[in-house]
Amino acid sequence: MTESVPAPAQLEENPAEQQISDQRLLKGARARAAIARHAADVASVEGLNGLSLGRLAVDLGVSKSGVATLFGTKENLQLAAVQSAREVFIDHVVRPALSEPKGMPRLRAILEHWFDYIGAPVMPGGCFRGQCVTEFDSRPGPVRDALAADRDDWFAVLEKEIRRAQEQGFLTGHDPHALAFQLEAVIAAANSAARMDDTTAIPTARAIIDGLFGRSA
């Protein structure tokens, strides 16, 4: 009777080979994240259409073929930039505010971190969403879908805290979606004005929001 040959899944893995494979995967993931982050920075200034595999390779001093291996197409690079910018926004605006009590205190904290995000600015072009949404708002496809989903998620965050604030007795008489829309519009305008070196932009936006909220908030 002939001895059966074990299937590949039954063979013992070589620990050294597995470690090398894991290191390569980790290195690839880090390289992809770094390129996507730079792509988000570039897009915040020049828009998502300003991205190219070759441009990023030159900027970062890596081979174009290496960038192409990681992303494949310009569209995939654009999608990665959208995701990276989303993560930056969450890290700088949403996550720091979560330590505040729900409702009005957290909503106020979100807005303050949002002003800091555009005022620093964290990304060279200020607000990534404000720069890139207008490029794709009338262009159906995966990039528009990603930008729309990000915008919807952001409005959901604002509306949730507005509703919580209303349960606490603040912002009564406001429709949560309409108020979120107003907040987005005011801060987007402040972002654009700040990029034009208008030093009154952020203080003016803060005053407008204080007026929307009323003295009690």
mmCIF file of C-alpha atoms in Angstrom:
data_model
loop_
_atom_site.group_PDB
_atom_site.id
_atom_site.type_symbol
_atom_site.label_atom_id
_atom_site.label_comp_id
_atom_site.label_asym_id
_atom_site.label_seq_id
_atom_site.Cartn_x
_atom_site.Cartn_y
_atom_site.Cartn_z
ATOM 1 C CA MET A 1 0.000 0.000 0.000
ATOM 2 C CA THR A 2 1.489 3.326 -1.055
ATOM 3 C CA GLU A 3 1.911 6.066 1.534
ATOM 4 C CA SER A 4 -0.396 9.039 1.007
ATOM 5 C CA VAL A 5 1.117 12.462 0.438
ATOM 6 C CA PRO A 6 -0.169 15.070 2.892
ATOM 7 C CA ALA A 7 -2.175 17.933 1.407
ATOM 8 C CA PRO A 8 -0.536 21.402 1.443
ATOM 9 C CA ALA A 9 -2.688 22.495 4.382
ATOM 10 C CA GLN A 10 -1.333 19.581 6.379
ATOM 11 C CA LEU A 11 2.309 20.440 5.847
ATOM 12 C CA GLU A 12 4.014 22.262 8.681
ATOM 13 C CA GLU A 13 4.725 25.909 7.987
ATOM 14 C CA ASN A 14 8.329 26.991 8.049
ATOM 15 C CA PRO A 15 8.442 29.643 10.818
ATOM 16 C CA ALA A 16 11.241 31.565 9.099
ATOM 17 C CA GLU A 17 9.350 31.701 5.804
ATOM 18 C CA GLN A 18 6.167 32.780 7.590
ATOM 19 C CA GLN A 19 8.055 35.564 9.373
ATOM 20 C CA ILE A 20 9.501 36.825 6.089
ATOM 21 C CA SER A 21 6.034 36.763 4.523
ATOM 22 C CA ASP A 22 4.528 38.654 7.470
ATOM 23 C CA GLN A 23 7.296 41.261 7.324
ATOM 24 C CA ARG A 24 6.719 41.798 3.618
ATOM 25 C CA LEU A 25 2.994 42.228 4.192
ATOM 26 C CA LEU A 26 3.640 44.686 7.002
ATOM 27 C CA LYS A 27 6.147 46.624 4.907
ATOM 28 C CA GLY A 28 3.676 46.741 2.019
ATOM 29 C CA ALA A 29 0.870 47.945 4.287
ATOM 30 C CA ARG A 30 3.082 50.682 5.724
ATOM 31 C CA ALA A 31 4.181 51.798 2.264
ATOM 32 C CA ARG A 32 0.576 51.846 1.068
ATOM 33 C CA ALA A 33 -0.535 53.899 4.080
ATOM 34 C CA ALA A 34 2.314 56.402 3.604
ATOM 35 C CA ILE A 35 1.551 56.851 -0.091
ATOM 36 C CA ALA A 36 -2.185 57.193 0.562
ATOM 37 C CA ARG A 37 -1.521 59.827 3.228
ATOM 38 C CA HIS A 38 0.657 61.841 0.856
ATOM 39 C CA ALA A 39 -2.001 61.444 -1.836
ATOM 40 C CA ALA A 40 -4.572 62.912 0.556
ATOM 41 C CA ASP A 41 -2.287 65.886 1.257
ATOM 42 C CA VAL A 42 -1.774 66.515 -2.452
ATOM 43 C CA ALA A 43 -5.492 66.177 -3.173
ATOM 44 C CA SER A 44 -6.362 68.648 -0.421
ATOM 45 C CA VAL A 45 -4.532 71.274 -2.493
ATOM 46 C CA GLU A 46 -4.852 70.109 -6.103
ATOM 47 C CA GLY A 47 -7.905 67.870 -5.970
ATOM 48 C CA LEU A 48 -8.170 64.152 -6.569
ATOM 49 C CA ASN A 49 -7.709 64.665 -10.309
ATOM 50 C CA GLY A 50 -4.275 66.074 -9.557
ATOM 51 C CA LEU A 51 -3.105 62.660 -8.380
ATOM 52 C CA SER A 52 -1.041 60.290 -10.500
ATOM 53 C CA LEU A 53 1.038 57.221 -9.754
ATOM 54 C CA GLY A 54 4.096 58.876 -11.328
ATOM 55 C CA ARG A 55 3.664 62.141 -9.415
ATOM 56 C CA LEU A 56 3.548 60.379 -6.068
ATOM 57 C CA ALA A 57 6.510 58.183 -6.953
ATOM 58 C CA VAL A 58 8.610 61.281 -7.680
ATOM 59 C CA ASP A 59 7.390 63.070 -4.531
ATOM 60 C CA LEU A 60 8.224 60.135 -2.289
ATOM 61 C CA GLY A 61 11.371 58.973 -4.055
ATOM 62 C CA VAL A 62 10.048 55.520 -4.889
ATOM 63 C CA SER A 63 9.567 53.679 -8.163
ATOM 64 C CA LYS A 64 6.425 54.205 -10.209
ATOM 65 C CA SER A 65 6.167 50.447 -10.640
ATOM 66 C CA GLY A 66 6.168 50.079 -6.852
ATOM 67 C CA VAL A 67 3.284 52.524 -6.506
ATOM 68 C CA ALA A 68 1.464 50.793 -9.356
ATOM 69 C CA THR A 69 1.908 47.420 -7.646
ATOM 70 C CA LEU A 70 0.296 48.757 -4.476
ATOM 71 C CA PHE A 71 -2.610 50.608 -6.099
ATOM 72 C CA GLY A 72 -2.961 49.420 -9.673
ATOM 73 C CA THR A 73 -4.992 52.340 -11.030
ATOM 74 C CA LYS A 74 -5.445 56.053 -10.484
ATOM 75 C CA GLU A 75 -8.978 55.397 -9.261
ATOM 76 C CA ASN A 76 -7.703 53.023 -6.590
ATOM 77 C CA LEU A 77 -5.211 55.691 -5.541
ATOM 78 C CA GLN A 78 -8.013 58.253 -5.325
ATOM 79 C CA LEU A 79 -10.098 55.895 -3.201
ATOM 80 C CA ALA A 80 -7.133 55.294 -0.903
ATOM 81 C CA ALA A 81 -6.666 59.067 -0.557
ATOM 82 C CA VAL A 82 -10.330 59.478 0.403
ATOM 83 C CA GLN A 83 -9.999 56.779 3.063
ATOM 84 C CA SER A 84 -6.748 58.219 4.408
ATOM 85 C CA ALA A 85 -8.215 61.726 4.613
ATOM 86 C CA ARG A 86 -11.254 60.308 6.407
ATOM 87 C CA GLU A 87 -8.987 58.672 8.999
ATOM 88 C CA VAL A 88 -7.057 61.923 9.502
ATOM 89 C CA PHE A 89 -10.308 63.821 10.025
ATOM 90 C CA ILE A 90 -11.588 61.272 12.543
ATOM 91 C CA ASP A 91 -8.275 61.307 14.420
ATOM 92 C CA HIS A 92 -8.172 65.105 14.672
ATOM 93 C CA VAL A 93 -11.844 66.086 14.930
ATOM 94 C CA VAL A 94 -14.074 63.249 16.110
ATOM 95 C CA ARG A 95 -11.967 61.005 18.327
ATOM 96 C CA PRO A 96 -10.589 63.774 20.618
ATOM 97 C CA ALA A 97 -14.164 64.949 21.299
ATOM 98 C CA LEU A 98 -15.359 61.540 22.500
ATOM 99 C CA SER A 99 -13.944 62.180 25.974
ATOM 100 C CA GLU A 100 -16.535 64.938 26.429
ATOM 101 C CA PRO A 101 -20.061 64.193 27.709
ATOM 102 C CA LYS A 102 -22.572 63.369 24.991
ATOM 103 C CA GLY A 103 -24.740 66.121 23.607
ATOM 104 C CA MET A 104 -23.899 69.807 23.804
ATOM 105 C CA PRO A 105 -20.411 69.465 25.370
ATOM 106 C CA ARG A 106 -19.357 66.928 22.759
ATOM 107 C CA LEU A 107 -20.875 68.926 19.890
ATOM 108 C CA ARG A 108 -18.970 72.004 21.041
ATOM 109 C CA ALA A 109 -15.753 69.972 21.281
ATOM 110 C CA ILE A 110 -16.247 68.565 17.787
ATOM 111 C CA LEU A 111 -16.642 72.075 16.401
ATOM 112 C CA GLU A 112 -13.552 73.361 18.226
ATOM 113 C CA HIS A 113 -11.452 70.479 16.912
ATOM 114 C CA TRP A 114 -12.925 71.096 13.450
ATOM 115 C CA PHE A 115 -11.798 74.722 13.607
ATOM 116 C CA ASP A 116 -8.348 73.558 14.721
ATOM 117 C CA TYR A 117 -8.261 71.103 11.810
ATOM 118 C CA ILE A 118 -8.829 73.823 9.211
ATOM 119 C CA GLY A 119 -6.900 76.496 11.091
ATOM 120 C CA ALA A 120 -3.575 74.665 11.542
ATOM 121 C CA PRO A 121 -4.180 73.378 8.858
ATOM 122 C CA VAL A 122 -3.725 69.644 9.447
ATOM 123 C CA MET A 123 -3.750 69.044 5.681
ATOM 124 C CA PRO A 124 -1.977 71.584 3.454
ATOM 125 C CA GLY A 125 -5.163 72.469 1.593
ATOM 126 C CA GLY A 126 -7.280 72.715 4.699
ATOM 127 C CA CYS A 127 -10.453 70.637 4.526
ATOM 128 C CA PHE A 128 -10.013 67.662 2.193
ATOM 129 C CA ARG A 129 -13.749 67.139 1.852
ATOM 130 C CA GLY A 130 -14.347 70.746 0.905
ATOM 131 C CA GLN A 131 -11.707 70.546 -1.835
ATOM 132 C CA CYS A 132 -12.648 67.206 -3.335
ATOM 133 C CA VAL A 133 -16.429 66.858 -3.106
ATOM 134 C CA THR A 134 -17.013 69.560 -5.716
ATOM 135 C CA GLU A 135 -14.813 67.660 -8.176
ATOM 136 C CA PHE A 136 -16.967 64.555 -8.070
ATOM 137 C CA ASP A 137 -20.438 65.713 -7.005
ATOM 138 C CA SER A 138 -21.705 65.284 -10.588
ATOM 139 C CA ARG A 139 -19.465 62.395 -11.644
ATOM 140 C CA PRO A 140 -21.013 58.999 -10.823
ATOM 141 C CA GLY A 141 -18.601 56.249 -9.854
ATOM 142 C CA PRO A 142 -16.721 54.670 -6.955
ATOM 143 C CA VAL A 143 -14.880 57.871 -5.952
ATOM 144 C CA ARG A 144 -18.094 59.880 -5.763
ATOM 145 C CA ASP A 145 -19.714 57.043 -3.816
ATOM 146 C CA ALA A 146 -16.828 57.048 -1.300
ATOM 147 C CA LEU A 147 -17.014 60.834 -0.860
ATOM 148 C CA ALA A 148 -20.800 60.695 -0.497
ATOM 149 C CA ALA A 149 -20.597 57.919 2.107
ATOM 150 C CA ASP A 150 -18.005 59.894 4.075
ATOM 151 C CA ARG A 151 -20.208 63.001 3.965
ATOM 152 C CA ASP A 152 -23.270 61.016 5.066
ATOM 153 C CA ASP A 153 -21.348 59.515 7.983
ATOM 154 C CA TRP A 154 -20.156 62.956 9.046
ATOM 155 C CA PHE A 155 -23.663 64.390 8.965
ATOM 156 C CA ALA A 156 -24.854 61.419 11.013
ATOM 157 C CA VAL A 157 -22.276 62.264 13.706
ATOM 158 C CA LEU A 158 -23.359 65.904 13.838
ATOM 159 C CA GLU A 159 -27.065 65.100 13.805
ATOM 160 C CA LYS A 160 -26.699 62.535 16.605
ATOM 161 C CA GLU A 161 -25.034 65.050 18.918
ATOM 162 C CA ILE A 162 -27.544 67.760 17.966
ATOM 163 C CA ARG A 163 -30.411 65.418 18.922
ATOM 164 C CA ARG A 164 -28.684 64.580 22.199
ATOM 165 C CA ALA A 165 -28.232 68.303 22.888
ATOM 166 C CA GLN A 166 -31.939 68.830 22.225
ATOM 167 C CA GLU A 167 -32.759 66.116 24.766
ATOM 168 C CA GLN A 168 -30.708 68.184 27.229
ATOM 169 C CA GLY A 169 -32.804 71.271 26.464
ATOM 170 C CA PHE A 170 -30.425 72.945 23.981
ATOM 171 C CA LEU A 171 -30.916 73.858 20.310
ATOM 172 C CA THR A 172 -34.672 73.496 20.559
ATOM 173 C CA GLY A 173 -36.600 74.464 17.455
ATOM 174 C CA HIS A 174 -33.802 73.354 15.101
ATOM 175 C CA ASP A 175 -34.135 70.546 12.605
ATOM 176 C CA PRO A 176 -30.996 68.413 13.242
ATOM 177 C CA HIS A 177 -30.213 67.887 9.579
ATOM 178 C CA ALA A 178 -30.750 71.552 8.708
ATOM 179 C CA LEU A 179 -28.516 72.661 11.580
ATOM 180 C CA ALA A 180 -25.800 70.168 10.578
ATOM 181 C CA PHE A 181 -26.068 71.552 7.038
ATOM 182 C CA GLN A 182 -25.610 75.092 8.346
ATOM 183 C CA LEU A 183 -22.597 74.121 10.457
ATOM 184 C CA GLU A 184 -20.981 72.409 7.479
ATOM 185 C CA ALA A 185 -21.649 75.414 5.239
ATOM 186 C CA VAL A 186 -20.268 77.948 7.727
ATOM 187 C CA ILE A 187 -17.073 76.015 8.446
ATOM 188 C CA ALA A 188 -16.555 75.193 4.755
ATOM 189 C CA ALA A 189 -16.768 78.928 4.020
ATOM 190 C CA ALA A 190 -14.303 79.624 6.826
ATOM 191 C CA ASN A 191 -11.916 77.036 5.393
ATOM 192 C CA SER A 192 -11.983 78.634 1.938
ATOM 193 C CA ALA A 193 -11.530 82.135 3.358
ATOM 194 C CA ALA A 194 -8.667 80.990 5.597
ATOM 195 C CA ARG A 195 -6.865 79.557 2.570
ATOM 196 C CA MET A 196 -7.161 83.049 1.055
ATOM 197 C CA ASP A 197 -5.367 84.461 4.126
ATOM 198 C CA ASP A 198 -8.529 85.980 5.596
ATOM 199 C CA THR A 199 -7.599 86.181 9.268
ATOM 200 C CA THR A 200 -11.196 87.016 10.211
ATOM 201 C CA ALA A 201 -12.574 83.785 8.713
ATOM 202 C CA ILE A 202 -12.474 81.498 11.739
ATOM 203 C CA PRO A 203 -13.492 84.113 14.355
ATOM 204 C CA THR A 204 -16.381 85.130 12.086
ATOM 205 C CA ALA A 205 -17.489 81.517 11.664
ATOM 206 C CA ARG A 206 -17.347 80.991 15.428
ATOM 207 C CA ALA A 207 -19.537 84.065 15.959
ATOM 208 C CA ILE A 208 -22.065 82.855 13.391
ATOM 209 C CA ILE A 209 -22.272 79.453 15.093
ATOM 210 C CA ASP A 210 -22.694 81.105 18.493
ATOM 211 C CA GLY A 211 -25.598 83.003 16.980
ATOM 212 C CA LEU A 212 -27.126 79.787 15.654
ATOM 213 C CA PHE A 213 -26.767 78.089 19.009
ATOM 214 C CA GLY A 214 -28.000 80.989 21.120
ATOM 215 C CA ARG A 215 -26.514 82.248 24.360
ATOM 216 C CA SER A 216 -27.731 79.307 26.469
ATOM 217 C CA ALA A 217 -25.690 76.814 24.435
#
